mmCIF file with all atom_site columns, C-alpha atoms in Angstrom:
data_model
loop_
_atom_site.group_PDB
_atom_site.id
_atom_site.type_symbol
_atom_site.label_atom_id
_atom_site.label_alt_id
_atom_site.label_comp_id
_atom_site.label_asym_id
_atom_site.label_entity_id
_atom_site.label_seq_id
_atom_site.pdbx_PDB_ins_code
_atom_site.Cartn_x
_atom_site.Cartn_y
_atom_site.Cartn_z
_atom_site.occupancy
_atom_site.B_iso_or_equiv
_atom_site.pdbx_formal_charge
_atom_site.auth_seq_id
_atom_site.auth_comp_id
_atom_site.auth_asym_id
_atom_site.auth_atom_id
_atom_site.pdbx_PDB_model_num
ATOM 1   C CA . LYS A 1 1   ? 9.305   17.740  -0.932  1.00 69.00 ? 160 LYS A CA 1
ATOM 2   C CA . ALA A 1 2   ? 5.894   17.337  0.775   1.00 83.00 ? 161 ALA A CA 1
ATOM 3   C CA . GLY A 1 3   ? 4.336   14.010  0.938   1.00 93.00 ? 162 GLY A CA 1
ATOM 4   C CA . VAL A 1 4   ? 1.049   12.775  -0.069  1.00 97.00 ? 163 VAL A CA 1
ATOM 5   C CA . THR A 1 5   ? -1.768  14.613  1.691   1.00 97.00 ? 164 THR A CA 1
ATOM 6   C CA . GLN A 1 6   ? -5.285  13.444  2.317   1.00 98.00 ? 165 GLN A CA 1
ATOM 7   C CA . THR A 1 7   ? -8.265  15.313  3.559   1.00 97.00 ? 166 THR A CA 1
ATOM 8   C CA . PRO A 1 8   ? -10.204 14.939  5.693   1.00 97.00 ? 167 PRO A CA 1
ATOM 9   C CA . ARG A 1 9   ? -8.364  12.696  8.087   1.00 97.00 ? 168 ARG A CA 1
ATOM 10  C CA . TYR A 1 10  ? -11.488 11.522  9.861   1.00 97.00 ? 169 TYR A CA 1
ATOM 11  C CA . LEU A 1 11  ? -15.044 11.336  8.739   1.00 97.00 ? 170 LEU A CA 1
ATOM 12  C CA . ILE A 1 12  ? -18.252 9.996   10.322  1.00 98.00 ? 171 ILE A CA 1
ATOM 13  C CA . LYS A 1 13  ? -21.279 9.307   8.137   1.00 98.00 ? 172 LYS A CA 1
ATOM 14  C CA . THR A 1 14  ? -24.544 7.446   8.300   1.00 98.00 ? 173 THR A CA 1
ATOM 15  C CA . ARG A 1 15  ? -25.828 4.730   6.066   1.00 98.00 ? 174 ARG A CA 1
ATOM 16  C CA . GLY A 1 16  ? -27.199 5.945   2.771   1.00 98.00 ? 175 GLY A CA 1
ATOM 17  C CA . GLN A 1 17  ? -25.103 9.057   2.665   1.00 98.00 ? 176 GLN A CA 1
ATOM 18  C CA . GLN A 1 18  ? -22.311 9.752   0.188   1.00 98.00 ? 177 GLN A CA 1
ATOM 19  C CA . VAL A 1 19  ? -18.759 10.907  0.870   1.00 98.00 ? 178 VAL A CA 1
ATOM 20  C CA . THR A 1 20  ? -15.966 12.502  -1.066  1.00 98.00 ? 179 THR A CA 1
ATOM 21  C CA . LEU A 1 21  ? -12.333 12.065  -0.123  1.00 98.00 ? 180 LEU A CA 1
ATOM 22  C CA . SER A 1 22  ? -9.457  14.132  -1.460  1.00 98.00 ? 181 SER A CA 1
ATOM 23  C CA . CYS A 1 23  ? -5.856  13.252  -2.253  1.00 98.00 ? 182 CYS A CA 1
ATOM 24  C CA . SER A 1 24  ? -2.952  15.579  -3.273  1.00 98.00 ? 183 SER A CA 1
ATOM 25  C CA . PRO A 1 25  ? -0.020  13.638  -4.638  1.00 97.00 ? 184 PRO A CA 1
ATOM 26  C CA . ILE A 1 26  ? 3.664   14.363  -4.164  1.00 96.00 ? 185 ILE A CA 1
ATOM 27  C CA . SER A 1 27  ? 4.678   17.204  -6.400  1.00 95.00 ? 186 SER A CA 1
ATOM 28  C CA . GLY A 1 28  ? 5.499   16.048  -9.835  1.00 92.00 ? 187 GLY A CA 1
ATOM 29  C CA . HIS A 1 29  ? 3.734   12.579  -9.434  1.00 92.00 ? 188 HIS A CA 1
ATOM 30  C CA . ARG A 1 30  ? 1.110   12.023  -11.977 1.00 91.00 ? 189 ARG A CA 1
ATOM 31  C CA . SER A 1 31  ? -0.273  8.616   -10.939 1.00 91.00 ? 190 SER A CA 1
ATOM 32  C CA . VAL A 1 32  ? -2.651  8.310   -8.061  1.00 94.00 ? 191 VAL A CA 1
ATOM 33  C CA . SER A 1 33  ? -3.971  4.982   -6.682  1.00 94.00 ? 192 SER A CA 1
ATOM 34  C CA . TRP A 1 34  ? -6.629  4.412   -4.008  1.00 97.00 ? 193 TRP A CA 1
ATOM 35  C CA . TYR A 1 35  ? -6.813  1.554   -1.559  1.00 96.00 ? 194 TYR A CA 1
ATOM 36  C CA . GLN A 1 36  ? -9.202  0.422   1.187   1.00 96.00 ? 195 GLN A CA 1
ATOM 37  C CA . GLN A 1 37  ? -7.797  -0.987  4.309   1.00 94.00 ? 196 GLN A CA 1
ATOM 38  C CA . THR A 1 38  ? -9.872  -3.012  6.759   1.00 90.00 ? 197 THR A CA 1
ATOM 39  C CA . PRO A 1 39  ? -8.832  -5.490  9.517   1.00 84.00 ? 198 PRO A CA 1
ATOM 40  C CA . GLY A 1 40  ? -10.616 -8.283  7.778   1.00 80.00 ? 199 GLY A CA 1
ATOM 41  C CA . GLN A 1 41  ? -9.560  -7.727  4.168   1.00 83.00 ? 200 GLN A CA 1
ATOM 42  C CA . GLY A 1 42  ? -6.336  -5.865  4.567   1.00 87.00 ? 201 GLY A CA 1
ATOM 43  C CA . LEU A 1 43  ? -5.286  -3.506  1.852   1.00 91.00 ? 202 LEU A CA 1
ATOM 44  C CA . GLN A 1 44  ? -7.341  -3.751  -1.340  1.00 93.00 ? 203 GLN A CA 1
ATOM 45  C CA . PHE A 1 45  ? -6.796  -1.816  -4.536  1.00 93.00 ? 204 PHE A CA 1
ATOM 46  C CA . LEU A 1 46  ? -9.686  0.442   -5.592  1.00 96.00 ? 205 LEU A CA 1
ATOM 47  C CA . PHE A 1 47  ? -8.506  2.266   -8.769  1.00 93.00 ? 206 PHE A CA 1
ATOM 48  C CA . GLU A 1 48  ? -5.677  4.132   -10.386 1.00 92.00 ? 207 GLU A CA 1
ATOM 49  C CA . TYR A 1 49  ? -5.599  7.377   -12.282 1.00 93.00 ? 208 TYR A CA 1
ATOM 50  C CA . PHE A 1 50  ? -3.042  8.967   -14.661 1.00 90.00 ? 209 PHE A CA 1
ATOM 51  C CA . SER A 1 51  ? -3.503  11.988  -16.697 1.00 90.00 ? 210 SER A CA 1
ATOM 52  C CA . GLU A 1 52  ? -7.163  12.320  -15.582 1.00 94.00 ? 211 GLU A CA 1
ATOM 53  C CA . THR A 1 53  ? -7.889  8.815   -16.903 1.00 93.00 ? 212 THR A CA 1
ATOM 54  C CA . GLN A 1 54  ? -8.734  5.694   -14.887 1.00 93.00 ? 213 GLN A CA 1
ATOM 55  C CA . ARG A 1 55  ? -6.368  3.045   -16.111 1.00 89.00 ? 214 ARG A CA 1
ATOM 56  C CA . ASN A 1 56  ? -7.119  0.284   -13.598 1.00 88.00 ? 215 ASN A CA 1
ATOM 57  C CA . LYS A 1 57  ? -9.893  -0.753  -11.296 1.00 91.00 ? 216 LYS A CA 1
ATOM 58  C CA . GLY A 1 58  ? -10.278 -3.249  -8.432  1.00 91.00 ? 217 GLY A CA 1
ATOM 59  C CA . ASN A 1 59  ? -13.193 -5.369  -7.613  1.00 92.00 ? 218 ASN A CA 1
ATOM 60  C CA . PHE A 1 60  ? -15.390 -2.892  -5.887  1.00 96.00 ? 219 PHE A CA 1
ATOM 61  C CA . PRO A 1 61  ? -19.025 -2.043  -6.622  1.00 97.00 ? 220 PRO A CA 1
ATOM 62  C CA . GLY A 1 62  ? -19.957 0.961   -8.789  1.00 96.00 ? 221 GLY A CA 1
ATOM 63  C CA . ARG A 1 63  ? -20.737 2.970   -5.662  1.00 98.00 ? 222 ARG A CA 1
ATOM 64  C CA . PHE A 1 64  ? -17.064 3.593   -5.475  1.00 98.00 ? 223 PHE A CA 1
ATOM 65  C CA . SER A 1 65  ? -15.827 6.044   -8.026  1.00 97.00 ? 224 SER A CA 1
ATOM 66  C CA . GLY A 1 66  ? -12.981 8.528   -8.465  1.00 97.00 ? 225 GLY A CA 1
ATOM 67  C CA . ARG A 1 67  ? -11.583 11.140  -10.705 1.00 97.00 ? 226 ARG A CA 1
ATOM 68  C CA . GLN A 1 68  ? -8.334  13.034  -11.206 1.00 97.00 ? 227 GLN A CA 1
ATOM 69  C CA . PHE A 1 69  ? -7.853  16.612  -12.096 1.00 97.00 ? 228 PHE A CA 1
ATOM 70  C CA . SER A 1 70  ? -5.372  18.306  -14.386 1.00 96.00 ? 229 SER A CA 1
ATOM 71  C CA . ASN A 1 71  ? -3.056  19.133  -11.484 1.00 95.00 ? 230 ASN A CA 1
ATOM 72  C CA . SER A 1 72  ? -2.999  15.382  -10.528 1.00 95.00 ? 231 SER A CA 1
ATOM 73  C CA . ARG A 1 73  ? -5.106  15.844  -7.434  1.00 98.00 ? 232 ARG A CA 1
ATOM 74  C CA . SER A 1 74  ? -7.660  13.073  -7.041  1.00 98.00 ? 233 SER A CA 1
ATOM 75  C CA . GLU A 1 75  ? -10.953 12.532  -5.272  1.00 98.00 ? 234 GLU A CA 1
ATOM 76  C CA . MET A 1 76  ? -12.856 9.334   -4.612  1.00 98.00 ? 235 MET A CA 1
ATOM 77  C CA . ASN A 1 77  ? -16.537 9.251   -3.925  1.00 98.00 ? 236 ASN A CA 1
ATOM 78  C CA . VAL A 1 78  ? -18.636 6.533   -2.255  1.00 98.00 ? 237 VAL A CA 1
ATOM 79  C CA . SER A 1 79  ? -22.347 6.735   -2.678  1.00 96.00 ? 238 SER A CA 1
ATOM 80  C CA . THR A 1 80  ? -25.092 5.047   -0.620  1.00 97.00 ? 239 THR A CA 1
ATOM 81  C CA . LEU A 1 81  ? -22.767 4.268   2.236   1.00 98.00 ? 240 LEU A CA 1
ATOM 82  C CA . GLU A 1 82  ? -22.990 0.861   3.897   1.00 97.00 ? 241 GLU A CA 1
ATOM 83  C CA . LEU A 1 83  ? -21.632 -0.169  7.324   1.00 97.00 ? 242 LEU A CA 1
ATOM 84  C CA . GLY A 1 84  ? -19.056 -2.341  5.609   1.00 96.00 ? 243 GLY A CA 1
ATOM 85  C CA . ASP A 1 85  ? -17.546 0.841   3.967   1.00 97.00 ? 244 ASP A CA 1
ATOM 86  C CA . SER A 1 86  ? -16.075 1.731   7.290   1.00 97.00 ? 245 SER A CA 1
ATOM 87  C CA . ALA A 1 87  ? -12.391 1.587   6.674   1.00 96.00 ? 246 ALA A CA 1
ATOM 88  C CA . LEU A 1 88  ? -9.136  3.547   6.198   1.00 97.00 ? 247 LEU A CA 1
ATOM 89  C CA . TYR A 1 89  ? -8.885  4.886   2.710   1.00 98.00 ? 248 TYR A CA 1
ATOM 90  C CA . LEU A 1 90  ? -5.413  5.341   1.501   1.00 97.00 ? 249 LEU A CA 1
ATOM 91  C CA . CYS A 1 91  ? -4.108  7.276   -1.468  1.00 97.00 ? 250 CYS A CA 1
ATOM 92  C CA . ALA A 1 92  ? -0.730  6.603   -3.005  1.00 95.00 ? 251 ALA A CA 1
ATOM 93  C CA . SER A 1 93  ? 1.168   8.444   -5.666  1.00 94.00 ? 252 SER A CA 1
ATOM 94  C CA . SER A 1 94  ? 3.921   7.467   -8.068  1.00 90.00 ? 253 SER A CA 1
ATOM 95  C CA . PRO A 1 95  ? 5.859   9.461   -10.681 1.00 86.00 ? 254 PRO A CA 1
ATOM 96  C CA . GLY A 1 96  ? 4.214   7.966   -13.747 1.00 76.00 ? 255 GLY A CA 1
ATOM 97  C CA . PRO A 1 97  ? 5.747   6.279   -16.787 1.00 67.00 ? 256 PRO A CA 1
ATOM 98  C CA . PRO A 1 98  ? 8.133   4.703   -16.907 1.00 58.00 ? 257 PRO A CA 1
ATOM 99  C CA . LEU A 1 99  ? 8.556   4.671   -13.046 1.00 55.00 ? 258 LEU A CA 1
ATOM 100 C CA . THR A 1 100 ? 4.991   3.618   -12.293 1.00 56.00 ? 259 THR A CA 1
ATOM 101 C CA . ASP A 1 101 ? 5.533   1.020   -9.631  1.00 67.00 ? 260 ASP A CA 1
ATOM 102 C CA . THR A 1 102 ? 6.956   2.600   -6.504  1.00 83.00 ? 261 THR A CA 1
ATOM 103 C CA . GLN A 1 103 ? 4.037   4.110   -4.618  1.00 89.00 ? 262 GLN A CA 1
ATOM 104 C CA . TYR A 1 104 ? 4.136   6.493   -1.716  1.00 93.00 ? 263 TYR A CA 1
ATOM 105 C CA . PHE A 1 105 ? 1.200   6.539   0.644   1.00 95.00 ? 264 PHE A CA 1
ATOM 106 C CA . GLY A 1 106 ? -0.575  9.334   2.359   1.00 97.00 ? 265 GLY A CA 1
ATOM 107 C CA . PRO A 1 107 ? -1.799  9.094   6.039   1.00 96.00 ? 266 PRO A CA 1
ATOM 108 C CA . GLY A 1 108 ? -5.276  7.973   4.976   1.00 97.00 ? 267 GLY A CA 1
ATOM 109 C CA . THR A 1 109 ? -8.834  9.058   5.669   1.00 98.00 ? 268 THR A CA 1
ATOM 110 C CA . ARG A 1 110 ? -10.598 7.098   8.442   1.00 97.00 ? 269 ARG A CA 1
ATOM 111 C CA . LEU A 1 111 ? -14.213 6.687   7.449   1.00 98.00 ? 270 LEU A CA 1
ATOM 112 C CA . THR A 1 112 ? -16.739 5.457   9.996   1.00 97.00 ? 271 THR A CA 1
ATOM 113 C CA . VAL A 1 113 ? -20.240 4.628   8.766   1.00 97.00 ? 272 VAL A CA 1
ATOM 114 C CA . LEU A 1 114 ? -22.947 4.483   11.482  1.00 97.00 ? 273 LEU A CA 1
ATOM 115 C CA . GLY B 2 1   ? -4.611  -14.264 -9.775  1.00 38.00 ? 81  GLY B CA 1
ATOM 116 C CA . GLU B 2 2   ? -1.863  -12.625 -7.732  1.00 44.00 ? 82  GLU B CA 1
ATOM 117 C CA . SER B 2 3   ? -1.831  -13.276 -4.020  1.00 50.00 ? 83  SER B CA 1
ATOM 118 C CA . VAL B 2 4   ? 0.780   -12.452 -1.505  1.00 57.00 ? 84  VAL B CA 1
ATOM 119 C CA . GLY B 2 5   ? 0.855   -13.964 1.957   1.00 52.00 ? 85  GLY B CA 1
ATOM 120 C CA . LEU B 2 6   ? 2.866   -13.964 5.136   1.00 44.00 ? 86  LEU B CA 1
ATOM 121 C CA . HIS B 2 7   ? 4.041   -16.979 7.202   1.00 46.00 ? 87  HIS B CA 1
ATOM 122 C CA . LEU B 2 8   ? 3.639   -15.367 10.582  1.00 53.00 ? 88  LEU B CA 1
ATOM 123 C CA . PRO B 2 9   ? 1.163   -12.768 11.776  1.00 84.00 ? 89  PRO B CA 1
ATOM 124 C CA . THR B 2 10  ? 3.306   -11.615 14.694  1.00 91.00 ? 90  THR B CA 1
ATOM 125 C CA . LEU B 2 11  ? 7.020   -11.412 15.446  1.00 93.00 ? 91  LEU B CA 1
ATOM 126 C CA . SER B 2 12  ? 8.482   -10.405 18.825  1.00 95.00 ? 92  SER B CA 1
ATOM 127 C CA . VAL B 2 13  ? 12.168  -9.635  19.210  1.00 96.00 ? 93  VAL B CA 1
ATOM 128 C CA . GLN B 2 14  ? 14.547  -8.018  21.695  1.00 97.00 ? 94  GLN B CA 1
ATOM 129 C CA . GLU B 2 15  ? 16.121  -4.686  20.894  1.00 97.00 ? 95  GLU B CA 1
ATOM 130 C CA . GLY B 2 16  ? 19.377  -5.237  19.161  1.00 97.00 ? 96  GLY B CA 1
ATOM 131 C CA . ASP B 2 17  ? 18.347  -8.584  17.645  1.00 96.00 ? 97  ASP B CA 1
ATOM 132 C CA . ASN B 2 18  ? 17.987  -9.080  13.915  1.00 97.00 ? 98  ASN B CA 1
ATOM 133 C CA . SER B 2 19  ? 14.405  -9.596  12.597  1.00 96.00 ? 99  SER B CA 1
ATOM 134 C CA . ILE B 2 20  ? 13.328  -11.662 9.637   1.00 96.00 ? 100 ILE B CA 1
ATOM 135 C CA . ILE B 2 21  ? 9.906   -11.186 8.195   1.00 95.00 ? 101 ILE B CA 1
ATOM 136 C CA . ASN B 2 22  ? 8.827   -13.615 5.454   1.00 92.00 ? 102 ASN B CA 1
ATOM 137 C CA . CYS B 2 23  ? 6.416   -13.387 2.519   1.00 91.00 ? 103 CYS B CA 1
ATOM 138 C CA . ALA B 2 24  ? 5.285   -15.850 -0.059  1.00 87.00 ? 104 ALA B CA 1
ATOM 139 C CA . TYR B 2 25  ? 3.679   -15.076 -3.407  1.00 83.00 ? 105 TYR B CA 1
ATOM 140 C CA . SER B 2 26  ? 1.693   -17.183 -5.868  1.00 78.00 ? 106 SER B CA 1
ATOM 141 C CA . ASN B 2 27  ? 1.934   -15.386 -9.182  1.00 69.00 ? 107 ASN B CA 1
ATOM 142 C CA . SER B 2 28  ? 5.165   -16.228 -10.951 1.00 65.00 ? 108 SER B CA 1
ATOM 143 C CA . ALA B 2 29  ? 4.563   -13.254 -13.299 1.00 66.00 ? 109 ALA B CA 1
ATOM 144 C CA . SER B 2 30  ? 5.196   -10.872 -10.502 1.00 74.00 ? 110 SER B CA 1
ATOM 145 C CA . ASP B 2 31  ? 8.404   -9.040  -11.161 1.00 77.00 ? 111 ASP B CA 1
ATOM 146 C CA . TYR B 2 32  ? 8.430   -6.280  -8.615  1.00 86.00 ? 112 TYR B CA 1
ATOM 147 C CA . PHE B 2 33  ? 8.031   -6.355  -4.868  1.00 91.00 ? 113 PHE B CA 1
ATOM 148 C CA . ILE B 2 34  ? 7.960   -3.688  -2.198  1.00 92.00 ? 114 ILE B CA 1
ATOM 149 C CA . TRP B 2 35  ? 8.087   -3.842  1.528   1.00 95.00 ? 115 TRP B CA 1
ATOM 150 C CA . TYR B 2 36  ? 6.161   -1.283  3.506   1.00 96.00 ? 116 TYR B CA 1
ATOM 151 C CA . LYS B 2 37  ? 6.102   -0.369  7.248   1.00 97.00 ? 117 LYS B CA 1
ATOM 152 C CA . GLN B 2 38  ? 2.833   0.926   8.760   1.00 95.00 ? 118 GLN B CA 1
ATOM 153 C CA . GLU B 2 39  ? 2.783   2.494   12.182  1.00 94.00 ? 119 GLU B CA 1
ATOM 154 C CA . SER B 2 40  ? -0.441  3.031   14.052  1.00 90.00 ? 120 SER B CA 1
ATOM 155 C CA . GLY B 2 41  ? -2.489  5.857   12.606  1.00 87.00 ? 121 GLY B CA 1
ATOM 156 C CA . LYS B 2 42  ? -0.311  6.281   9.620   1.00 91.00 ? 122 LYS B CA 1
ATOM 157 C CA . GLY B 2 43  ? -0.148  5.233   6.011   1.00 94.00 ? 123 GLY B CA 1
ATOM 158 C CA . PRO B 2 44  ? 2.293   2.603   4.799   1.00 95.00 ? 124 PRO B CA 1
ATOM 159 C CA . GLN B 2 45  ? 5.828   3.820   4.513   1.00 95.00 ? 125 GLN B CA 1
ATOM 160 C CA . PHE B 2 46  ? 8.064   2.586   1.715   1.00 93.00 ? 126 PHE B CA 1
ATOM 161 C CA . ILE B 2 47  ? 11.092  0.712   2.981   1.00 96.00 ? 127 ILE B CA 1
ATOM 162 C CA . ILE B 2 48  ? 12.781  -1.102  0.148   1.00 95.00 ? 128 ILE B CA 1
ATOM 163 C CA . ASP B 2 49  ? 11.896  -2.631  -3.171  1.00 93.00 ? 129 ASP B CA 1
ATOM 164 C CA . ILE B 2 50  ? 13.371  -5.416  -5.384  1.00 93.00 ? 130 ILE B CA 1
ATOM 165 C CA . ARG B 2 51  ? 12.890  -6.543  -8.962  1.00 89.00 ? 131 ARG B CA 1
ATOM 166 C CA . SER B 2 52  ? 12.773  -10.096 -10.128 1.00 86.00 ? 132 SER B CA 1
ATOM 167 C CA . ASN B 2 53  ? 16.155  -9.853  -11.830 1.00 89.00 ? 133 ASN B CA 1
ATOM 168 C CA . MET B 2 54  ? 17.697  -9.468  -8.424  1.00 93.00 ? 134 MET B CA 1
ATOM 169 C CA . ASP B 2 55  ? 18.194  -11.881 -5.565  1.00 95.00 ? 135 ASP B CA 1
ATOM 170 C CA . LYS B 2 56  ? 19.144  -9.416  -2.852  1.00 97.00 ? 136 LYS B CA 1
ATOM 171 C CA . ARG B 2 57  ? 18.995  -5.727  -2.237  1.00 97.00 ? 137 ARG B CA 1
ATOM 172 C CA . GLN B 2 58  ? 20.315  -3.862  0.813   1.00 97.00 ? 138 GLN B CA 1
ATOM 173 C CA . GLY B 2 59  ? 19.259  -0.607  2.324   1.00 95.00 ? 139 GLY B CA 1
ATOM 174 C CA . GLN B 2 60  ? 19.966  1.090   5.677   1.00 93.00 ? 140 GLN B CA 1
ATOM 175 C CA . ARG B 2 61  ? 19.725  -1.724  8.189   1.00 96.00 ? 141 ARG B CA 1
ATOM 176 C CA . VAL B 2 62  ? 17.387  -3.584  5.906   1.00 98.00 ? 142 VAL B CA 1
ATOM 177 C CA . THR B 2 63  ? 17.952  -6.329  3.321   1.00 98.00 ? 143 THR B CA 1
ATOM 178 C CA . VAL B 2 64  ? 15.396  -7.936  1.087   1.00 97.00 ? 144 VAL B CA 1
ATOM 179 C CA . LEU B 2 65  ? 15.978  -11.425 -0.328  1.00 97.00 ? 145 LEU B CA 1
ATOM 180 C CA . LEU B 2 66  ? 14.092  -12.825 -3.239  1.00 95.00 ? 146 LEU B CA 1
ATOM 181 C CA . ASN B 2 67  ? 13.854  -16.544 -3.961  1.00 93.00 ? 147 ASN B CA 1
ATOM 182 C CA . LYS B 2 68  ? 12.010  -16.917 -7.335  1.00 88.00 ? 148 LYS B CA 1
ATOM 183 C CA . THR B 2 69  ? 12.366  -20.741 -7.233  1.00 89.00 ? 149 THR B CA 1
ATOM 184 C CA . VAL B 2 70  ? 10.111  -21.015 -4.134  1.00 90.00 ? 150 VAL B CA 1
ATOM 185 C CA . LYS B 2 71  ? 8.396   -17.697 -4.712  1.00 88.00 ? 151 LYS B CA 1
ATOM 186 C CA . HIS B 2 72  ? 9.471   -16.358 -1.363  1.00 91.00 ? 152 HIS B CA 1
ATOM 187 C CA . LEU B 2 73  ? 10.915  -13.036 -0.191  1.00 92.00 ? 153 LEU B CA 1
ATOM 188 C CA . SER B 2 74  ? 12.065  -11.898 3.164   1.00 96.00 ? 154 SER B CA 1
ATOM 189 C CA . LEU B 2 75  ? 12.849  -8.639  4.937   1.00 97.00 ? 155 LEU B CA 1
ATOM 190 C CA . GLN B 2 76  ? 15.772  -8.628  7.299   1.00 98.00 ? 156 GLN B CA 1
ATOM 191 C CA . ILE B 2 77  ? 16.208  -5.791  9.798   1.00 98.00 ? 157 ILE B CA 1
ATOM 192 C CA . ALA B 2 78  ? 19.531  -5.565  11.456  1.00 97.00 ? 158 ALA B CA 1
ATOM 193 C CA . ALA B 2 79  ? 19.940  -4.381  15.058  1.00 97.00 ? 159 ALA B CA 1
ATOM 194 C CA . THR B 2 80  ? 16.150  -3.974  15.515  1.00 97.00 ? 160 THR B CA 1
ATOM 195 C CA . GLN B 2 81  ? 15.079  -0.913  17.499  1.00 96.00 ? 161 GLN B CA 1
ATOM 196 C CA . PRO B 2 82  ? 11.876  -0.153  19.406  1.00 95.00 ? 162 PRO B CA 1
ATOM 197 C CA . GLY B 2 83  ? 11.024  2.355   16.643  1.00 96.00 ? 163 GLY B CA 1
ATOM 198 C CA . ASP B 2 84  ? 10.895  -0.523  14.229  1.00 97.00 ? 164 ASP B CA 1
ATOM 199 C CA . SER B 2 85  ? 7.704   -1.823  15.936  1.00 97.00 ? 165 SER B CA 1
ATOM 200 C CA . ALA B 2 86  ? 5.048   -1.686  13.345  1.00 96.00 ? 166 ALA B CA 1
ATOM 201 C CA . VAL B 2 87  ? 3.085   -3.817  10.824  1.00 95.00 ? 167 VAL B CA 1
ATOM 202 C CA . TYR B 2 88  ? 5.172   -4.832  7.868   1.00 96.00 ? 168 TYR B CA 1
ATOM 203 C CA . PHE B 2 89  ? 3.578   -5.553  4.454   1.00 93.00 ? 169 PHE B CA 1
ATOM 204 C CA . CYS B 2 90  ? 4.976   -7.037  1.360   1.00 92.00 ? 170 CYS B CA 1
ATOM 205 C CA . ALA B 2 91  ? 3.396   -6.012  -1.896  1.00 91.00 ? 171 ALA B CA 1
ATOM 206 C CA . GLY B 2 92  ? 3.688   -7.388  -5.406  1.00 88.00 ? 172 GLY B CA 1
ATOM 207 C CA . VAL B 2 93  ? 3.251   -5.938  -8.816  1.00 81.00 ? 173 VAL B CA 1
ATOM 208 C CA . PRO B 2 94  ? 2.367   -8.326  -11.660 1.00 71.00 ? 174 PRO B CA 1
ATOM 209 C CA . ASN B 2 95  ? 3.669   -7.239  -15.004 1.00 64.00 ? 175 ASN B CA 1
ATOM 210 C CA . ALA B 2 96  ? 5.480   -4.237  -13.522 1.00 53.00 ? 176 ALA B CA 1
ATOM 211 C CA . GLY B 2 97  ? 5.559   -1.290  -15.815 1.00 55.00 ? 177 GLY B CA 1
ATOM 212 C CA . GLY B 2 98  ? 3.024   -2.849  -18.123 1.00 58.00 ? 178 GLY B CA 1
ATOM 213 C CA . THR B 2 99  ? -0.722  -2.982  -17.572 1.00 60.00 ? 179 THR B CA 1
ATOM 214 C CA . SER B 2 100 ? -0.653  -3.359  -13.775 1.00 64.00 ? 180 SER B CA 1
ATOM 215 C CA . TYR B 2 101 ? -1.153  0.445   -13.600 1.00 67.00 ? 181 TYR B CA 1
ATOM 216 C CA . GLY B 2 102 ? -0.773  1.162   -9.929  1.00 70.00 ? 182 GLY B CA 1
ATOM 217 C CA . LYS B 2 103 ? -2.211  -2.054  -8.595  1.00 80.00 ? 183 LYS B CA 1
ATOM 218 C CA . LEU B 2 104 ? -0.272  -3.397  -5.678  1.00 84.00 ? 184 LEU B CA 1
ATOM 219 C CA . THR B 2 105 ? -1.371  -6.680  -4.130  1.00 85.00 ? 185 THR B CA 1
ATOM 220 C CA . PHE B 2 106 ? -0.655  -6.725  -0.438  1.00 87.00 ? 186 PHE B CA 1
ATOM 221 C CA . GLY B 2 107 ? -0.088  -9.544  2.101   1.00 84.00 ? 187 GLY B CA 1
ATOM 222 C CA . GLN B 2 108 ? -1.937  -9.464  5.423   1.00 82.00 ? 188 GLN B CA 1
ATOM 223 C CA . GLY B 2 109 ? 0.975   -8.097  7.286   1.00 90.00 ? 189 GLY B CA 1
ATOM 224 C CA . THR B 2 110 ? 3.220   -9.100  10.159  1.00 92.00 ? 190 THR B CA 1
ATOM 225 C CA . ILE B 2 111 ? 3.101   -7.298  13.432  1.00 93.00 ? 191 ILE B CA 1
ATOM 226 C CA . LEU B 2 112 ? 6.710   -6.725  14.652  1.00 96.00 ? 192 LEU B CA 1
ATOM 227 C CA . THR B 2 113 ? 7.050   -5.838  18.369  1.00 96.00 ? 193 THR B CA 1
ATOM 228 C CA . VAL B 2 114 ? 10.483  -4.890  19.591  1.00 96.00 ? 194 VAL B CA 1
ATOM 229 C CA . HIS B 2 115 ? 11.028  -5.147  23.411  1.00 95.00 ? 195 HIS B CA 1
ATOM 230 C CA . PRO B 2 116 ? 13.583  -2.861  25.058  1.00 90.00 ? 196 PRO B CA 1
#
């Protein structure tokens, strides 16, 4: 079974631009979570989607948003990019209820904001 | 709120030794924990998990111990190999299966270096 895939793997943007990252979960998994990883803050939860609905959200500004499609694929968007948004963005999928807790991660998208 | 922390940021061992990586948590409501391994340039890889109704769980060359009294868990790696060199994270889930909805709280990580 293929793992979680994320595209693109690397991205370079400038301040003020916006970016969209994509995640395809493991086949059959219906829950998708997003995390931001930085050297200073570690891994921080952004949001989680299940059945096209955001069920949980971390403490990030409204510039960070996401959505999930009917095939469980998910995208996250960051608008008005800031230098501090440079990070590794990780997507994780899990089967969905009742097995919602074990998450499997993709390789991440490395975003650099100049 | 939930927080998960690690005692040591780095751990250096010789190939063949056993490694022990520790993690402390603060939220007594956490009832599910996961250990992940992250190699350079890759996403975290699931190693083993444990629920709060267990004290110990074993996998292939790995054992996780959970001490709810002192809110501590550890990952033991037997016969450590150079390929085990990576950053290891513990993650906790408060109210697992309830309203946590995909939210893992991660510790800062321990860098394990295995010398041949």
